[in-house]
PDB file of C-alpha atoms in Angstrom:
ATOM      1  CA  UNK A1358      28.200  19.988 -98.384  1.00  0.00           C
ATOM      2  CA  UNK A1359      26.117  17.614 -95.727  1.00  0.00           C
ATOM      3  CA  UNK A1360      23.087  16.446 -96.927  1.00  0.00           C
ATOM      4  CA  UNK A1361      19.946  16.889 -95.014  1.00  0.00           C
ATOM      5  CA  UNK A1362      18.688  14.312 -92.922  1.00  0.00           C
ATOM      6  CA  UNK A1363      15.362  13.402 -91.016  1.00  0.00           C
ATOM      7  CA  UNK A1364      15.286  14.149 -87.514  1.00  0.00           C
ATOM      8  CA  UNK A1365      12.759  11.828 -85.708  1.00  0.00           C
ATOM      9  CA  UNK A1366      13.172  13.405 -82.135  1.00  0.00           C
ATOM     10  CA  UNK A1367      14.881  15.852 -80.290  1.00  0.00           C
ATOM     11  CA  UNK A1368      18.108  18.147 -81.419  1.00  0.00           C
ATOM     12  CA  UNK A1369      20.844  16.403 -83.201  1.00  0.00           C
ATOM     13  CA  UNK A1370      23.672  15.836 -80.903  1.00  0.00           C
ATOM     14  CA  UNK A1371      26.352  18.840 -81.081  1.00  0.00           C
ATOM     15  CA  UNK A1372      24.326  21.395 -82.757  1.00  0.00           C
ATOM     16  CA  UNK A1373      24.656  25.084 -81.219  1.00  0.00           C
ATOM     17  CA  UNK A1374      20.860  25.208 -81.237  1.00  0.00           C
ATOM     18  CA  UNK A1375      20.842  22.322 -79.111  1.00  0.00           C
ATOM     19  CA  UNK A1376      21.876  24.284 -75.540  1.00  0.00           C
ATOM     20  CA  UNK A1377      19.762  27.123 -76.073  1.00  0.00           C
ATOM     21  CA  UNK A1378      16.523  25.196 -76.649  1.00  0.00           C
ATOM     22  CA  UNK A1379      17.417  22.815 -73.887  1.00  0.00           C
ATOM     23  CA  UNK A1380      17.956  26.132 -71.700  1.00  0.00           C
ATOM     24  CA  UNK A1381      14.631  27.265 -72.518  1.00  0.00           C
ATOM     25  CA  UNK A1382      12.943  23.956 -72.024  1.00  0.00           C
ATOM     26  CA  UNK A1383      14.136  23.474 -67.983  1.00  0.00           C
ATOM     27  CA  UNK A1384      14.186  27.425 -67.990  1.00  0.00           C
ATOM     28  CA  UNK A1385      10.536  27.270 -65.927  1.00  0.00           C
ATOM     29  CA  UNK A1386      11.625  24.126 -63.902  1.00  0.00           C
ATOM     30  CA  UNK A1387      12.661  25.931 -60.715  1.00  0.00           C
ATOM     31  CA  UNK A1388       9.261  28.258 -60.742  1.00  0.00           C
ATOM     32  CA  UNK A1389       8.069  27.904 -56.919  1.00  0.00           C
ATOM     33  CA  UNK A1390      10.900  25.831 -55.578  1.00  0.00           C
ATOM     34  CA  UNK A1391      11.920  28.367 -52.349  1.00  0.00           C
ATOM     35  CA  UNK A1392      15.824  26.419 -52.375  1.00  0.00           C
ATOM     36  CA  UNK A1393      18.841  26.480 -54.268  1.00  0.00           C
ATOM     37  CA  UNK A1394      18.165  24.491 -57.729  1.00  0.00           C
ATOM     38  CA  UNK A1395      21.551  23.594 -59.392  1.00  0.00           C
ATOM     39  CA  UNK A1396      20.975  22.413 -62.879  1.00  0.00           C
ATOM     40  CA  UNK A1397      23.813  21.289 -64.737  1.00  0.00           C
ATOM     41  CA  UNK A1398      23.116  19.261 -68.186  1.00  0.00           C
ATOM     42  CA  UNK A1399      20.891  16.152 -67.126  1.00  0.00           C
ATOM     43  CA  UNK A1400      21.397  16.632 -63.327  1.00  0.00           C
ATOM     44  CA  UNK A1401      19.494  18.742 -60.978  1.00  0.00           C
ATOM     45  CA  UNK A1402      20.872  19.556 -57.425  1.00  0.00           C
ATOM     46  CA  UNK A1403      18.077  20.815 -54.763  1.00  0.00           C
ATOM     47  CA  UNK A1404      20.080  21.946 -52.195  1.00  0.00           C
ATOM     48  CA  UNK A1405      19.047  24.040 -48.462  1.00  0.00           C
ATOM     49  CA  UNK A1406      20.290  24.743 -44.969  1.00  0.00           C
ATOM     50  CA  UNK A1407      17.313  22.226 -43.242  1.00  0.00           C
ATOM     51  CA  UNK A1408      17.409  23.427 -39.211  1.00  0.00           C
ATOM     52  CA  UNK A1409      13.273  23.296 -38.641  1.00  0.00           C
ATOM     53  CA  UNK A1410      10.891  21.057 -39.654  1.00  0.00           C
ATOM     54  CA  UNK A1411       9.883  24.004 -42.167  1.00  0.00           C
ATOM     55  CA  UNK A1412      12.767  24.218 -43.641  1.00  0.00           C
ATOM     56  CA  UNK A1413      12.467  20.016 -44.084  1.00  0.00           C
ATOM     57  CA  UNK A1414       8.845  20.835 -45.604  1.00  0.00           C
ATOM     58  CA  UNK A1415      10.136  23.205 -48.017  1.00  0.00           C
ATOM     59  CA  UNK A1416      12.883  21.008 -49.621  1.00  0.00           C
ATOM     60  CA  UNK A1417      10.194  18.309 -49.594  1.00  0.00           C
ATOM     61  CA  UNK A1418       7.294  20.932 -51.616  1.00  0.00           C
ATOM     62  CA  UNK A1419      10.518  21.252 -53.924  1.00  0.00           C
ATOM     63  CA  UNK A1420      10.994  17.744 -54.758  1.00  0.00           C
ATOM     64  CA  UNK A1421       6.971  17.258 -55.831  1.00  0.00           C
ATOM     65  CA  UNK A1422       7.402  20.532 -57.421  1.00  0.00           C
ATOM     66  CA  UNK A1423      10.306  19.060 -59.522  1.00  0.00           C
ATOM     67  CA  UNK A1424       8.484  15.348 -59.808  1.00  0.00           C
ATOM     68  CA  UNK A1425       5.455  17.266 -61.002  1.00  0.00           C
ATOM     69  CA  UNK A1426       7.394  19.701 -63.497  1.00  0.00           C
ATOM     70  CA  UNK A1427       9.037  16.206 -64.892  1.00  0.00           C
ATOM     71  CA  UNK A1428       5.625  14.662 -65.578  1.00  0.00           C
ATOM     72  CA  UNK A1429       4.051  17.140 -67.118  1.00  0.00           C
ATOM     73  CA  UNK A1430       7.093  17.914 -69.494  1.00  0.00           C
ATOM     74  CA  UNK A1431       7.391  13.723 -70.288  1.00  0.00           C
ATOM     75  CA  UNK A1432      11.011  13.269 -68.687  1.00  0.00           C
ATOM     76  CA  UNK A1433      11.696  10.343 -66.271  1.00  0.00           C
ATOM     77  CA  UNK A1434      13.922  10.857 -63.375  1.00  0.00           C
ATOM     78  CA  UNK A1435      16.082   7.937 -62.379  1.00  0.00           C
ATOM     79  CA  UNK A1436      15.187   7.743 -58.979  1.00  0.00           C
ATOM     80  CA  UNK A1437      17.874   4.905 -58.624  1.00  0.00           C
ATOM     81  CA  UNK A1438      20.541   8.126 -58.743  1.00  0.00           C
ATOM     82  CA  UNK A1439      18.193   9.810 -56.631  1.00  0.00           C
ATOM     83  CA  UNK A1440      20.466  10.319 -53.229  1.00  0.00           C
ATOM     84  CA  UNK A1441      20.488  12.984 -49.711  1.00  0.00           C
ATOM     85  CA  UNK A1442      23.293  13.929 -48.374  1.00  0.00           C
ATOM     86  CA  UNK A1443      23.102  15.053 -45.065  1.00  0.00           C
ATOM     87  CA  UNK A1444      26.032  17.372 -44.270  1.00  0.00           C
ATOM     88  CA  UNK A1445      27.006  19.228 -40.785  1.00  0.00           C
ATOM     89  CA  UNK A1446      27.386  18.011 -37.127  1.00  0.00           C
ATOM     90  CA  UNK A1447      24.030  17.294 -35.071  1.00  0.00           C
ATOM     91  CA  UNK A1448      22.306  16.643 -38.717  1.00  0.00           C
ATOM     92  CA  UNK A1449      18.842  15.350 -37.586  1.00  0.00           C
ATOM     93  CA  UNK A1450      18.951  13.666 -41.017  1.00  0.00           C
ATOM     94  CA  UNK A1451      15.371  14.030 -42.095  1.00  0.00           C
ATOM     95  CA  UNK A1452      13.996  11.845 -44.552  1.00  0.00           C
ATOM     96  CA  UNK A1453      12.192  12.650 -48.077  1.00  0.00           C
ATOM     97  CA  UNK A1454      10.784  11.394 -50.715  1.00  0.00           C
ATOM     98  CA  UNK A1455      10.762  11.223 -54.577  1.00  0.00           C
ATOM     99  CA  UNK A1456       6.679  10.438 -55.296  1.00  0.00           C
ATOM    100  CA  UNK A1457       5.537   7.679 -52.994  1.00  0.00           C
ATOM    101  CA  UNK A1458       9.845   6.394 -53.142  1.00  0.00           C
ATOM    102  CA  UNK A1459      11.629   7.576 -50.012  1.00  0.00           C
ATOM    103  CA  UNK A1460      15.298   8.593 -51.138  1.00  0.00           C
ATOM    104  CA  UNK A1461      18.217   6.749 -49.723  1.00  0.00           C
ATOM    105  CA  UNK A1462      20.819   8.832 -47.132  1.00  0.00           C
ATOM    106  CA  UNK A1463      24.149   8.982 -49.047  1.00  0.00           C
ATOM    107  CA  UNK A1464      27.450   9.598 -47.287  1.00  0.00           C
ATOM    108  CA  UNK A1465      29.737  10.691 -50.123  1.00  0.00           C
ATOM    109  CA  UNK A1466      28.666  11.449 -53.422  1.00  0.00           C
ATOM    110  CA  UNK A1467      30.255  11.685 -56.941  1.00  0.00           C
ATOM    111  CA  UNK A1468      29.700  15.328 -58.616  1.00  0.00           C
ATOM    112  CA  UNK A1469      31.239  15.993 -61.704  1.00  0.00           C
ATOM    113  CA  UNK A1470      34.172  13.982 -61.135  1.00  0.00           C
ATOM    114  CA  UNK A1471      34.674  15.112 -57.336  1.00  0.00           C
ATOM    115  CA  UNK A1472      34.246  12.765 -54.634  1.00  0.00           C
ATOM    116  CA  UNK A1473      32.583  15.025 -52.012  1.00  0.00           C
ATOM    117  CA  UNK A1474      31.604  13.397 -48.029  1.00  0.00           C
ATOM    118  CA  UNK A1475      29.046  14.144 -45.656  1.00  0.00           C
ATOM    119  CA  UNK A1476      31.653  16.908 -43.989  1.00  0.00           C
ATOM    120  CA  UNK A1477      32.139  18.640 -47.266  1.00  0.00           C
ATOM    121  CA  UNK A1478      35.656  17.391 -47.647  1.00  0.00           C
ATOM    122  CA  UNK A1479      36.955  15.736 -51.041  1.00  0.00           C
ATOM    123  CA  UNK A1480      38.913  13.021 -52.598  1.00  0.00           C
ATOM    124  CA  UNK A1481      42.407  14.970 -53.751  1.00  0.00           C
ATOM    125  CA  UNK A1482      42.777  11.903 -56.254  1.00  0.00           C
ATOM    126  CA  UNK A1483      39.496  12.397 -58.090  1.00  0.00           C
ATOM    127  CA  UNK A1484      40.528  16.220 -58.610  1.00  0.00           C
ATOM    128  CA  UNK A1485      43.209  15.571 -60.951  1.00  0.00           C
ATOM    129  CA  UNK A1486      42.172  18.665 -63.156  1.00  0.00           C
ATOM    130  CA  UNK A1487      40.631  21.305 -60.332  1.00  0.00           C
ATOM    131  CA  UNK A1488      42.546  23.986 -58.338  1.00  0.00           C
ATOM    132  CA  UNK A1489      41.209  24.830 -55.045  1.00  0.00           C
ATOM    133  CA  UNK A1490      38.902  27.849 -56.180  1.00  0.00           C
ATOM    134  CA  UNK A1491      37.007  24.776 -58.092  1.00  0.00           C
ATOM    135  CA  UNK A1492      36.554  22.025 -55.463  1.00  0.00           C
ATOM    136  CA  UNK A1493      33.400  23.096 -54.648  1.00  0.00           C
ATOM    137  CA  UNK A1494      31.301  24.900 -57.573  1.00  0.00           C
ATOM    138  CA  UNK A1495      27.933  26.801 -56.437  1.00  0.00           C
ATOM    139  CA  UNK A1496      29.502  27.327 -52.865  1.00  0.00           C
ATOM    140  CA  UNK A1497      30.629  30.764 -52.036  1.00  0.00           C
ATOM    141  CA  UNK A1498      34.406  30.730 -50.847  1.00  0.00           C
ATOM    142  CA  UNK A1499      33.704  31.165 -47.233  1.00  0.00           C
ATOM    143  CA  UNK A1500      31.667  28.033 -46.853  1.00  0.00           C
ATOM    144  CA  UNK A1501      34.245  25.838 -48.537  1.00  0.00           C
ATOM    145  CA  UNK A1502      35.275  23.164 -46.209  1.00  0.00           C
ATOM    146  CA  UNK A1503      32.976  24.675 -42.922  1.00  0.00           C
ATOM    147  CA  UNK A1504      30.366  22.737 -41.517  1.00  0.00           C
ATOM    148  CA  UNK A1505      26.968  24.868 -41.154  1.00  0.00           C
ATOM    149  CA  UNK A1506      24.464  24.636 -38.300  1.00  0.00           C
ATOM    150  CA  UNK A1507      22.498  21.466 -37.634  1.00  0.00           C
ATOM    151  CA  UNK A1508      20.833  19.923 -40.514  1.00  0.00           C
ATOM    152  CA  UNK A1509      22.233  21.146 -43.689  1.00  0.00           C
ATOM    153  CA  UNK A1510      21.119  18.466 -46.164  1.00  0.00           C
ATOM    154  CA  UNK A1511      21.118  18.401 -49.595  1.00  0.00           C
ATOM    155  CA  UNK A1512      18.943  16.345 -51.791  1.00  0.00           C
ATOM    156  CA  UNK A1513      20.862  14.772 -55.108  1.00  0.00           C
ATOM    157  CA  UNK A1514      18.583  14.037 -57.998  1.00  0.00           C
TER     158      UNK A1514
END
């Protein structure tokens, strides 16, 4: 039988508890955001079709939403891995920001092991593992590979 240990912080690494309290913790994080929040272990995904400077202001209310929901439950966000990619043809590329940090314009990015570009296409060689119906998780099978109207951008925190 294990013996009983102190626990200083946290939930011990690999206990079933573990999830479900962590699930409960970030359960409140996307209250107010008016986008698409993917959450997915330590990584958060804002994502929006941006065609109007409204829809630019709402992914933008999101992001202090998120930077306030992060101070006020003590977690840091590495705004070093904090990246947009603009996606689409015509993208007027609008800028944001991360607190008073404006976030850098990204042409590919690196999502759970898929190499994904600014035209939604990926890297065959860093989908070893995926079939096709996996390439792009969260996006419904008719926008795989189909660029959307001006300014689809997606912020990658």
């Amino acid at each position: 039988m294990s013996r009983w240990r102190p626990v200083t912080s946290g939930i011990p690494e690999g206990s079933v508890l573990g999830p479900v309290l962590f699930n409960i913790f970030v359960g409140d994080m996307d209250s107010g955001i008016e986008h698409t929040l993917g959450k997915f272990a330590d990584d958060t995904k804002p994502s929006s079709a941006v065609n109007t400077l409204e829809g630019r202001d709402a992914i933008q209310r999101g992001l202090g939403r998120l930077e306030r929901w992060a101070c006020v439950n003590l977690i840091k966000c590495n705004e070093t891995k904090c990246r947009v990619l603009h996606t689409s043809w015509g993208n007027p590329k609008h800028k944001y920001r991360l607190g008073d940090e404006g976030m850098e314009s990204s042409p590919e990015e690196k999502d759970l092991g898929v190499l994904v570009d600014k035209k939604l296409k990926h890297d065959p060689a860093t989908c070893t593992h995926s079939s096709e119906g996996q390439l792009y998780p969260g996006l419904h099978p008719q926008q795989r590979g189909q660029q959307g109207e001006r300014g689809d951008s997606a912020p990658l925190c």
